[in-house]
XYZ file of C-alpha atoms in Angstrom:
665
model
C -57.174 -42.174 -24.513
C -59.103 -39.271 -26.064
C -59.154 -41.058 -29.491
C -60.409 -44.253 -27.859
C -63.238 -42.441 -26.057
C -64.263 -40.617 -29.247
C -64.341 -43.912 -31.139
C -66.482 -45.598 -28.489
C -68.955 -42.685 -28.499
C -69.256 -42.374 -32.294
C -69.375 -46.082 -33.183
C -73.066 -46.645 -32.265
C -74.083 -43.603 -34.307
C -72.232 -44.931 -37.334
C -73.888 -48.331 -36.922
C -77.381 -46.782 -36.951
C -76.784 -44.674 -40.104
C -78.549 -46.069 -43.246
C -76.511 -46.846 -46.361
C -75.852 -43.753 -48.461
C -77.937 -43.124 -51.616
C -76.423 -42.999 -55.053
C -74.167 -40.048 -55.456
C -75.794 -36.901 -56.867
C -73.827 -34.123 -58.392
C -73.810 -31.060 -56.189
C -72.425 -27.611 -56.620
C -68.953 -27.225 -55.138
C -69.033 -26.058 -51.540
C -66.888 -23.289 -50.195
C -63.628 -24.544 -48.741
C -63.709 -24.779 -44.954
C -60.741 -24.898 -42.621
C -60.347 -28.116 -40.683
C -61.274 -27.822 -36.994
C -58.369 -26.834 -34.780
C -57.688 -29.289 -31.964
C -57.240 -27.783 -28.482
C -53.709 -28.574 -27.340
C -53.443 -30.394 -24.020
C -52.436 -28.342 -20.974
C -48.677 -28.204 -20.504
C -47.275 -30.041 -17.530
C -45.658 -27.932 -14.761
C -41.875 -27.764 -14.909
C -40.112 -28.856 -11.700
C -36.453 -28.138 -11.012
C -34.479 -28.642 -7.828
C -33.361 -31.422 -5.521
C -34.365 -33.469 -2.493
C -32.109 -35.327 -0.026
C -33.525 -38.221 2.000
C -32.016 -41.201 3.758
C -31.327 -42.864 7.101
C -29.125 -41.945 10.071
C -27.522 -44.288 12.605
C -25.921 -43.462 15.935
C -23.280 -45.449 17.758
C -24.929 -44.719 21.089
C -24.112 -41.905 23.481
C -20.999 -42.448 25.536
C -21.230 -40.260 28.638
C -24.016 -37.851 29.538
C -27.162 -38.305 27.460
C -28.639 -35.148 29.070
C -25.727 -32.986 27.909
C -25.794 -34.528 24.425
C -29.485 -33.726 24.097
C -28.892 -30.203 25.427
C -26.116 -29.512 22.882
C -26.708 -31.724 19.785
C -29.910 -33.779 20.147
C -29.716 -35.505 16.734
C -31.340 -38.936 16.606
C -31.443 -42.027 14.409
C -34.080 -43.033 11.870
C -35.374 -42.072 8.416
C -34.784 -38.404 7.600
C -35.621 -35.763 5.063
C -32.257 -34.005 5.179
C -33.229 -31.213 2.819
C -35.138 -30.172 -0.276
C -35.143 -27.148 -2.557
C -37.227 -27.078 -5.700
C -39.189 -24.693 -7.904
C -42.401 -25.445 -9.787
C -43.203 -23.317 -12.865
C -46.652 -23.541 -14.465
C -46.381 -22.705 -18.186
C -50.144 -22.083 -18.386
C -50.044 -19.754 -15.355
C -53.342 -21.071 -14.061
C -53.147 -20.728 -10.273
C -49.557 -19.532 -9.968
C -46.661 -18.576 -12.183
C -44.056 -20.225 -9.972
C -43.847 -21.840 -6.561
C -40.667 -22.338 -4.514
C -40.308 -24.871 -1.683
C -37.459 -25.325 0.804
C -37.343 -27.840 3.652
C -34.697 -29.198 6.027
C -34.359 -31.294 9.166
C -37.537 -33.406 9.108
C -37.755 -36.857 10.650
C -37.295 -36.165 14.349
C -34.436 -33.667 14.245
C -34.562 -30.794 16.745
C -34.877 -28.078 14.095
C -37.187 -28.591 11.133
C -37.932 -25.820 8.662
C -40.327 -25.422 5.749
C -40.705 -22.468 3.395
C -43.243 -22.100 0.579
C -43.790 -19.078 -1.630
C -46.028 -18.760 -4.666
C -46.850 -15.826 -6.899
C -48.894 -14.827 -9.906
C -47.694 -11.789 -11.815
C -49.422 -8.570 -10.729
C -52.084 -10.520 -8.832
C -50.685 -11.947 -5.570
C -47.644 -13.232 -3.693
C -47.938 -15.745 -0.852
C -45.164 -16.569 1.652
C -45.255 -19.211 4.387
C -42.547 -20.165 6.870
C -42.860 -22.889 9.484
C -40.330 -24.004 12.092
C -40.546 -26.938 14.475
C -38.054 -26.632 17.346
C -37.315 -29.185 20.054
C -35.752 -27.478 23.069
C -34.107 -29.753 25.618
C -31.948 -28.259 28.375
C -30.845 -30.398 31.289
C -27.215 -29.691 32.167
C -26.631 -31.569 35.446
C -24.354 -28.930 36.982
C -26.644 -25.942 36.358
C -28.800 -24.552 39.204
C -28.039 -27.622 41.312
C -27.489 -26.905 45.030
C -27.475 -30.670 45.674
C -24.141 -31.228 43.896
C -22.223 -31.007 47.170
C -24.197 -34.055 48.353
C -23.432 -36.005 45.168
C -26.960 -35.577 43.778
C -27.064 -34.527 40.120
C -30.308 -32.668 39.401
C -30.781 -29.574 37.278
C -33.493 -27.540 39.035
C -34.094 -25.467 35.884
C -34.531 -28.055 33.112
C -36.842 -28.100 30.098
C -38.073 -30.580 27.497
C -40.354 -28.561 25.241
C -41.393 -28.235 21.637
C -42.001 -24.897 19.929
C -43.955 -24.370 16.698
C -43.518 -21.082 14.848
C -45.492 -20.181 11.745
C -45.518 -17.024 9.657
C -47.880 -16.487 6.722
C -48.408 -13.433 4.524
C -50.436 -12.669 1.401
C -49.963 -9.495 -0.626
C -52.092 -8.357 -3.524
C -51.147 -6.530 -6.721
C -47.354 -6.973 -6.359
C -45.419 -4.606 -8.578
C -48.179 -2.022 -8.382
C -47.886 1.324 -6.632
C -50.633 0.248 -4.228
C -50.050 -3.133 -2.483
C -52.486 -4.326 0.237
C -51.457 -7.269 2.402
C -52.604 -9.451 5.295
C -50.454 -11.626 7.562
C -50.683 -14.016 10.478
C -47.950 -15.270 12.844
C -48.260 -17.925 15.528
C -45.782 -19.033 18.189
C -46.784 -21.936 20.447
C -44.806 -23.935 22.994
C -45.552 -26.855 25.318
C -43.607 -29.378 27.324
C -42.376 -30.479 30.726
C -39.422 -29.821 32.987
C -38.216 -29.307 36.523
C -38.539 -26.053 38.457
C -37.606 -24.934 41.971
C -40.471 -24.373 44.422
C -39.215 -21.962 47.070
C -40.848 -22.004 50.500
C -39.007 -19.421 52.572
C -36.019 -21.209 54.170
C -35.844 -24.161 51.726
C -36.026 -24.912 48.001
C -37.567 -28.007 46.385
C -37.160 -29.406 42.856
C -40.644 -30.210 41.494
C -41.876 -31.462 38.087
C -43.537 -28.798 35.968
C -45.544 -28.491 32.767
C -45.411 -25.397 30.559
C -47.348 -23.972 27.652
C -47.659 -20.631 25.920
C -48.919 -19.257 22.630
C -48.924 -15.916 20.869
C -50.994 -15.008 17.808
C -50.220 -11.915 15.748
C -52.742 -10.589 13.220
C -51.788 -7.715 10.935
C -52.916 -6.038 7.753
C -51.815 -2.983 5.868
C -50.980 -1.345 2.616
C -47.696 -0.332 0.964
C -47.317 2.600 -1.389
C -44.433 2.170 -3.853
C -43.784 5.342 -5.824
C -40.665 6.388 -7.695
C -39.320 8.676 -4.975
C -41.539 7.754 -2.039
C -42.327 4.515 -0.224
C -44.735 4.228 2.712
C -46.395 1.498 4.772
C -49.479 1.740 6.981
C -50.227 -1.240 9.198
C -52.727 -2.204 11.899
C -52.368 -5.310 13.991
C -53.085 -7.061 17.237
C -51.822 -9.899 19.398
C -53.341 -12.410 21.768
C -51.135 -14.108 24.340
C -51.528 -16.818 26.953
C -49.018 -18.620 29.137
C -49.486 -21.263 31.786
C -47.292 -23.243 34.134
C -48.068 -25.802 36.806
C -45.987 -27.425 39.533
C -47.234 -30.664 41.044
C -46.003 -33.126 43.637
C -48.526 -35.745 44.719
C -48.899 -36.635 48.410
C -46.912 -39.609 49.630
C -43.189 -39.195 49.063
C -41.427 -36.492 51.090
C -39.238 -33.965 49.296
C -36.387 -32.809 51.606
C -35.234 -29.966 49.333
C -31.624 -28.846 49.274
C -31.370 -28.161 53.043
C -29.961 -31.319 54.634
C -29.487 -29.962 58.158
C -32.147 -29.085 60.758
C -33.407 -25.516 60.659
C -33.994 -24.074 64.145
C -34.065 -27.625 65.435
C -36.557 -29.030 62.911
C -36.253 -30.736 59.546
C -38.019 -28.929 56.703
C -39.736 -30.939 53.970
C -42.412 -30.730 51.303
C -45.135 -33.388 51.381
C -47.240 -32.130 48.447
C -47.668 -29.068 46.278
C -49.956 -27.874 43.525
C -49.172 -24.494 42.007
C -50.631 -23.021 38.846
C -50.326 -19.670 37.183
C -51.946 -18.350 34.049
C -51.296 -15.167 32.109
C -53.540 -13.841 29.358
C -53.104 -10.670 27.400
C -53.915 -8.856 24.203
C -52.707 -5.809 22.365
C -53.456 -3.660 19.348
C -50.947 -1.506 17.535
C -50.667 1.038 14.746
C -47.528 1.421 12.636
C -46.489 3.802 9.883
C -43.150 4.106 8.095
C -41.807 5.873 5.039
C -38.666 6.373 2.966
C -38.223 9.203 0.504
C -35.654 10.303 -2.026
C -36.980 13.856 -1.763
C -34.099 15.427 -3.682
C -31.131 13.972 -5.585
C -28.936 14.879 -2.617
C -31.405 14.099 0.211
C -32.949 10.844 1.528
C -35.440 10.778 4.414
C -36.939 7.942 6.447
C -39.129 7.609 9.527
C -41.192 5.187 11.575
C -43.879 5.460 14.239
C -45.592 2.730 16.272
C -48.044 2.839 19.165
C -49.302 -0.178 21.081
C -51.255 -0.669 24.274
C -51.097 -4.210 25.629
C -52.926 -5.312 28.743
C -52.570 -8.522 30.699
C -54.035 -10.366 33.670
C -52.390 -12.904 35.977
C -53.912 -15.551 38.234
C -51.870 -17.721 40.600
C -52.963 -20.451 42.983
C -50.753 -22.447 45.340
C -51.460 -25.226 47.857
C -48.626 -26.877 49.784
C -48.259 -29.241 52.733
C -45.264 -30.360 54.747
C -43.122 -29.003 57.549
C -42.697 -25.396 56.425
C -41.369 -22.259 58.098
C -42.788 -18.718 58.243
C -39.971 -16.212 58.975
C -42.278 -13.260 59.727
C -43.860 -15.145 62.655
C -40.844 -17.392 63.470
C -43.128 -20.434 63.504
C -43.446 -23.740 61.667
C -46.657 -24.704 59.900
C -48.000 -27.726 58.007
C -50.011 -26.293 55.089
C -50.570 -23.099 53.146
C -52.780 -21.630 50.452
C -51.800 -18.623 48.371
C -53.992 -16.811 45.829
C -52.964 -13.875 43.630
C -54.754 -11.870 40.950
C -53.167 -9.006 39.026
C -53.743 -6.847 35.954
C -51.599 -4.369 34.036
C -51.728 -1.933 31.094
C -48.626 -0.789 29.238
C -48.943 1.898 26.540
C -45.808 1.911 24.410
C -44.706 4.486 21.835
C -41.704 4.189 19.515
C -40.642 6.680 16.871
C -37.559 7.269 14.742
C -36.528 9.663 12.019
C -33.404 9.969 9.903
C -31.861 11.648 6.901
C -28.890 11.210 4.592
C -27.489 14.367 3.027
C -24.968 14.531 0.183
C -24.075 18.245 -0.090
C -20.820 17.639 -2.007
C -19.478 14.886 -4.205
C -17.035 13.619 -1.563
C -19.097 14.277 1.553
C -22.025 12.285 2.912
C -23.777 12.882 6.236
C -26.369 10.717 8.024
C -28.303 11.707 11.118
C -30.970 9.828 13.088
C -33.204 10.235 16.131
C -34.950 7.518 18.154
C -37.301 7.598 21.113
C -38.913 4.723 23.006
C -41.417 5.394 25.783
C -43.434 2.969 27.877
C -45.587 3.507 30.954
C -46.944 0.576 32.928
C -49.690 0.694 35.547
C -50.616 -2.441 37.486
C -52.402 -3.632 40.610
C -52.644 -6.940 42.431
C -54.456 -8.545 45.321
C -53.287 -11.590 47.266
C -54.537 -13.780 50.096
C -52.274 -16.171 52.018
C -53.624 -18.690 54.522
C -51.183 -20.595 56.776
C -52.194 -23.445 59.091
C -50.422 -22.520 62.350
C -50.589 -24.316 65.668
C -52.945 -21.692 67.102
C -55.272 -21.757 64.100
C -55.238 -20.512 60.512
C -53.649 -17.143 59.826
C -54.753 -15.090 56.826
C -52.793 -12.268 55.273
C -54.354 -10.089 52.605
C -52.366 -7.570 50.591
C -53.231 -4.991 47.930
C -50.413 -3.581 45.805
C -50.287 -0.899 43.156
C -47.237 -0.496 40.957
C -46.060 1.670 38.103
C -43.132 1.668 35.700
C -42.099 4.516 33.405
C -39.169 4.272 31.009
C -38.048 6.856 28.458
C -35.136 6.147 26.113
C -33.769 8.580 23.527
C -30.868 8.525 21.081
C -29.472 10.868 18.453
C -26.570 10.007 16.156
C -24.730 11.815 13.376
C -22.039 10.404 11.077
C -19.980 12.158 8.407
C -18.161 10.307 5.578
C -15.399 12.011 3.625
C -13.749 10.491 0.546
C -10.279 11.958 1.041
C -9.027 10.180 -2.101
C -10.345 7.473 -4.381
C -8.653 4.961 -2.056
C -9.320 6.472 1.369
C -12.658 7.097 3.121
C -12.854 8.591 6.624
C -15.822 8.538 9.002
C -16.456 10.509 12.167
C -19.564 10.678 14.295
C -21.224 11.309 17.629
C -24.021 9.517 19.499
C -25.831 10.815 22.560
C -28.094 8.538 24.592
C -30.287 9.716 27.452
C -33.300 8.553 29.388
C -34.822 7.923 32.743
C -36.727 5.081 34.360
C -38.625 4.783 37.576
C -40.846 2.288 39.306
C -42.952 2.363 42.425
C -44.617 -0.384 44.490
C -47.015 0.818 47.139
C -47.357 0.017 49.903
C -43.876 -1.383 50.452
C -44.045 -5.141 51.048
C -41.361 -7.571 52.128
C -38.184 -7.159 50.122
C -39.800 -4.809 47.589
C -38.518 -1.253 47.817
C -41.001 1.560 47.554
C -39.613 3.776 44.787
C -36.595 3.404 42.493
C -35.203 5.897 39.998
C -32.464 5.536 37.386
C -31.016 7.857 34.759
C -29.189 7.062 31.561
C -26.590 9.415 30.092
C -24.016 8.345 27.511
C -21.735 10.220 25.112
C -20.180 8.153 22.330
C -17.504 9.216 19.843
C -17.514 7.250 16.574
C -14.805 6.820 13.977
C -13.895 4.685 11.006
C -11.615 4.328 8.017
C -11.666 2.370 4.753
C -8.374 2.179 2.863
C -7.725 0.452 -0.471
C -3.970 0.806 -1.146
C -4.218 -1.495 -4.177
C -7.279 -3.032 -5.875
C -6.698 -6.430 -4.243
C -6.381 -5.146 -0.662
C -9.030 -3.567 1.573
C -8.375 -2.369 5.137
C -11.157 -1.203 7.436
C -11.246 -0.009 11.042
C -13.988 1.386 13.263
C -14.108 2.459 16.883
C -16.469 3.662 19.611
C -15.381 5.447 22.790
C -18.091 6.158 25.353
C -18.510 7.803 28.729
C -21.692 7.355 30.785
C -23.214 9.212 33.691
C -25.672 6.454 34.593
C -27.202 3.217 33.269
C -30.305 1.155 33.984
C -28.511 -2.152 34.646
C -25.259 -2.879 36.458
C -23.834 -4.929 33.576
C -24.800 -2.464 30.818
C -22.196 -0.681 28.708
C -20.879 2.227 30.808
C -17.425 3.648 30.122
C -16.304 1.548 27.196
C -13.976 1.405 24.213
C -14.757 -0.767 21.222
C -12.444 -1.412 18.254
C -12.764 -3.594 15.169
C -10.310 -3.894 12.299
C -10.468 -6.044 9.173
C -8.081 -6.795 6.321
C -8.956 -8.589 3.099
C -6.507 -9.653 0.405
C -7.607 -11.084 -2.937
C -4.289 -12.715 -3.801
C -5.613 -14.339 -6.995
C -8.991 -15.020 -8.512
C -9.045 -18.278 -6.558
C -7.329 -17.306 -3.283
C -8.724 -14.946 -0.634
C -7.240 -14.155 2.789
C -8.916 -12.205 5.607
C -7.953 -11.040 9.110
C -10.283 -9.729 11.817
C -9.610 -8.160 15.240
C -12.195 -7.002 17.802
C -11.736 -5.561 21.283
C -14.165 -4.347 23.964
C -13.260 -2.815 27.315
C -16.146 -1.843 29.620
C -16.026 -0.438 33.185
C -18.753 0.562 35.617
C -17.001 2.265 38.549
C -20.172 2.897 40.577
C -19.763 2.186 44.322
C -20.862 -1.305 45.288
C -20.676 -2.531 41.673
C -17.167 -2.070 40.213
C -18.035 -4.086 37.146
C -15.370 -4.652 34.515
C -15.547 -6.641 31.298
C -12.836 -7.302 28.692
C -13.207 -9.288 25.491
C -10.819 -9.737 22.585
C -10.858 -11.848 19.449
C -8.350 -12.369 16.658
C -9.433 -14.364 13.612
C -7.987 -15.426 10.257
C -9.729 -17.084 7.320
C -8.660 -18.493 3.959
C -10.609 -19.538 0.885
C -8.856 -21.304 -2.017
C -10.653 -22.580 -5.123
C -8.237 -23.126 -8.033
C -9.765 -23.408 -11.502
C -13.176 -22.384 -10.104
C -13.283 -25.457 -7.887
C -12.917 -27.994 -10.683
C -10.169 -29.807 -8.748
C -10.747 -28.874 -5.094
C -11.805 -26.086 -2.753
C -10.523 -25.316 0.729
C -11.813 -22.926 3.362
C -10.660 -22.532 6.911
C -10.984 -20.153 9.844
C -9.159 -19.873 13.151
C -9.846 -17.523 16.049
C -8.461 -16.897 19.507
C -10.669 -15.144 22.032
C -10.340 -13.976 25.616
C -12.972 -12.876 28.147
C -12.412 -11.373 31.601
C -15.110 -10.036 33.924
C -15.595 -9.151 37.578
C -18.414 -7.640 39.627
C -19.293 -7.126 43.286
C -22.338 -8.933 44.680
C -23.973 -9.748 48.026
C -23.680 -13.328 49.278
C -27.244 -14.567 50.032
C -26.231 -16.407 53.221
C -24.609 -13.467 55.015
C -25.372 -10.403 52.794
C -21.668 -9.607 52.837
C -19.940 -8.265 49.726
C -17.867 -10.536 47.495
C -16.429 -10.467 43.977
C -17.539 -12.719 41.152
C -14.737 -13.270 38.617
C -14.839 -15.066 35.280
C -12.002 -15.775 32.856
C -11.816 -17.680 29.594
C -9.302 -18.171 26.780
C -10.618 -20.071 23.770
C -9.397 -21.462 20.449
C -11.924 -22.066 17.671
C -11.130 -23.591 14.270
C -13.191 -24.727 11.292
C -11.990 -26.319 8.048
C -13.767 -27.712 5.011
C -12.003 -29.432 2.113
C -13.839 -30.595 -1.036
C -12.078 -32.589 -3.754
C -13.354 -34.043 -7.040
C -12.097 -37.642 -7.198
C -12.272 -38.068 -10.956
C -14.754 -38.545 -13.756
C -15.871 -41.820 -15.346
C -18.897 -41.145 -17.528
C -21.648 -39.882 -15.266
C -19.775 -41.154 -12.185
C -17.925 -38.178 -10.689
C -17.535 -38.741 -6.921
C -16.885 -35.774 -4.673
C -15.424 -35.963 -1.150
C -15.914 -33.289 1.499
C -14.090 -33.493 4.831
C -13.297 -31.183 7.702
C -14.935 -30.137 10.917
C -14.659 -27.736 13.805
C -13.248 -27.595 17.317
C -13.484 -25.425 20.423
C -10.966 -25.563 23.273
C -11.087 -23.203 26.246
C -9.273 -22.711 29.525
C -10.084 -20.612 32.565
C -13.115 -20.633 34.848
C -14.858 -23.434 32.914
C -12.367 -25.395 30.762
C -14.281 -27.000 27.908
C -13.447 -28.959 24.750
C -15.726 -29.700 21.809
C -14.808 -31.597 18.624
C -16.958 -32.084 15.529
C -15.113 -33.685 12.569
C -17.075 -34.846 9.509
C -16.773 -36.451 6.076
C -19.239 -36.688 3.178
C -19.012 -38.677 -0.061
C -21.312 -37.821 -2.983
C -21.458 -40.236 -5.950
C -23.700 -39.665 -9.027
C -25.316 -42.866 -10.306
C -27.487 -41.390 -13.054
C -28.373 -38.085 -14.608
C -30.847 -37.283 -11.840
C -29.767 -39.444 -8.888
C -26.789 -39.168 -6.557
C -25.972 -41.269 -3.518
C -24.275 -39.849 -0.464
C -22.819 -41.065 2.802
C -21.912 -38.928 5.827
C -20.013 -39.420 9.073
C -20.015 -37.062 12.030
C -18.341 -37.281 15.434
C -19.422 -35.200 18.414
C -17.177 -35.054 21.457
C -17.676 -32.758 24.457
C -15.852 -32.518 27.770
C -15.489 -30.276 30.826
C -12.508 -30.425 33.153
C -14.410 -29.507 36.337
C -17.609 -31.426 35.543
C -16.366 -34.536 33.788
C -19.727 -36.309 34.225
C -21.195 -33.858 31.673
C -18.955 -35.079 28.842
C -20.224 -37.174 25.938
C -19.035 -38.709 22.671
C -20.910 -40.295 19.773
C -20.615 -41.186 16.082
C -23.418 -40.477 13.608
C -23.562 -42.040 10.145
C -26.055 -41.319 7.365
C -26.701 -42.677 3.882
C -29.185 -41.363 1.388
C -30.127 -40.313 -2.105
C -30.295 -36.952 -3.782
C -32.773 -36.704 -6.606
C -32.479 -33.624 -8.807
C -33.866 -32.457 -12.127
């Protein structure tokens, strides 16, 4: 093309040149080098692969709502995955760029990652995730089940978009500035419960929220010292609305008269909005101060503030317990604001005083103090005229959490390492709501005290065997939450055997026993799991590979609670025994020129018994067949089967089949 253009440009000039005169002898000219042609720019080099194709479904047998809550894979054209790298030989805008993507084409979890860099100039990273969240299990939060009505009063159909982007300058230098931006946004619809004193009504809802995080800082990368200084801020907003248009009557879950009258909801419009912002300062460092001493630390301070506005209008036959009267409409307005300064700091060190001894110690503190106030106005349309109730509240929350921990490692022999340690956790929390209103208590205080003994061992009797064990034993004098770890014992052991270069066996055992003996609580929790895994790849996988895991687990828990109807004490018990297994077998089916098909088959299962017997099966098979140097075809089959013994209507079963191409270079 370049030769053709040059010819077209020069041809008219040649045509206008007069014929040359007779040759005249001339002195010889100095030799000149021929002009050097500029080589064309090299094309970028692309390596990697991309999988795309089409998925079919056999249709959902059983509960579509449960299938969407658990699996939620659909039919249609799909980008199953991609992973490729672009290298620019001329290094014009970037030296190299890497791209990864998976799950695009309507799947519930799509991801995209892009990073690009230019040596000693910049590095750019971007991550984006698109999540579809659907949760509508018919048996959950459904007081209407006893009447044969299947309706989840806490259901969601939302979509969340999460993006994270960062740009750093002068990578590889001792001084690296950077800027970053993160965004998390969510919107969708669902069903929520509108509670009006003696009754509860399922009402459609719409939801949205978004959080933006802006940050910038600088990293110092020296030979024995690393530090980061960062400033940032967030903006946050969240909104939710409940709406039932006038016309149809919503009876709620109460199907019997209340004090001789039937309660219902004729219409409702409720909206709340929360806005907030925060700025923070963060500093952290690591230092190899001496050959036998490492230090690290972190400090962060933030001070978020938020405001809340709520508006509610409802009509129907409603009940006001404080006045023991029925009314037909209400209006409720609330405004509130809060500030929450928050300080977090940690510091640690690792000391190696002797060749066989290593000690690590750390300290952590987390302190937050919240001050808030609110004003509300409620107007009820009673038979004798409207009644207005105004209320001003002031509240505070203070929480201080502290932890120190020290561990000592001792290499008793070249094959045996022992570890012993101690952790002490303490803190206090208190809140106050003044003046006391309704069910809100005035002042609450809680203290946290916990002593934890730590231990561990690593034993290598022979080069191919490794045995490890670690334990925690704790005693507490108080906790913030009833179901927190209190007096507990935790154990984990692992064994790994490298039988041959191609065969690996592993065993794993974990156990947790937790008790809170406080009066009125008596919470106990027991969990145990035993697992075994095997990986076999003879001749480096040239013939086949096999990997499989199996685990048995058990959970037991019990806690005292107050029954809402009578406020009498009862015990909530839960028990579960479960079997989980996963296998994956890959075999090379032969080799005929470039055609070398590969078959992968296996799957997973979960079977449990106890308080909620459940079964879940997910077998699969995949065939990959190369058709050229750069193109492979593949076909996949998946089966999803789910069932519950007590709630059989929540079971489902479906087959999914996919075909596609993989292009690689």
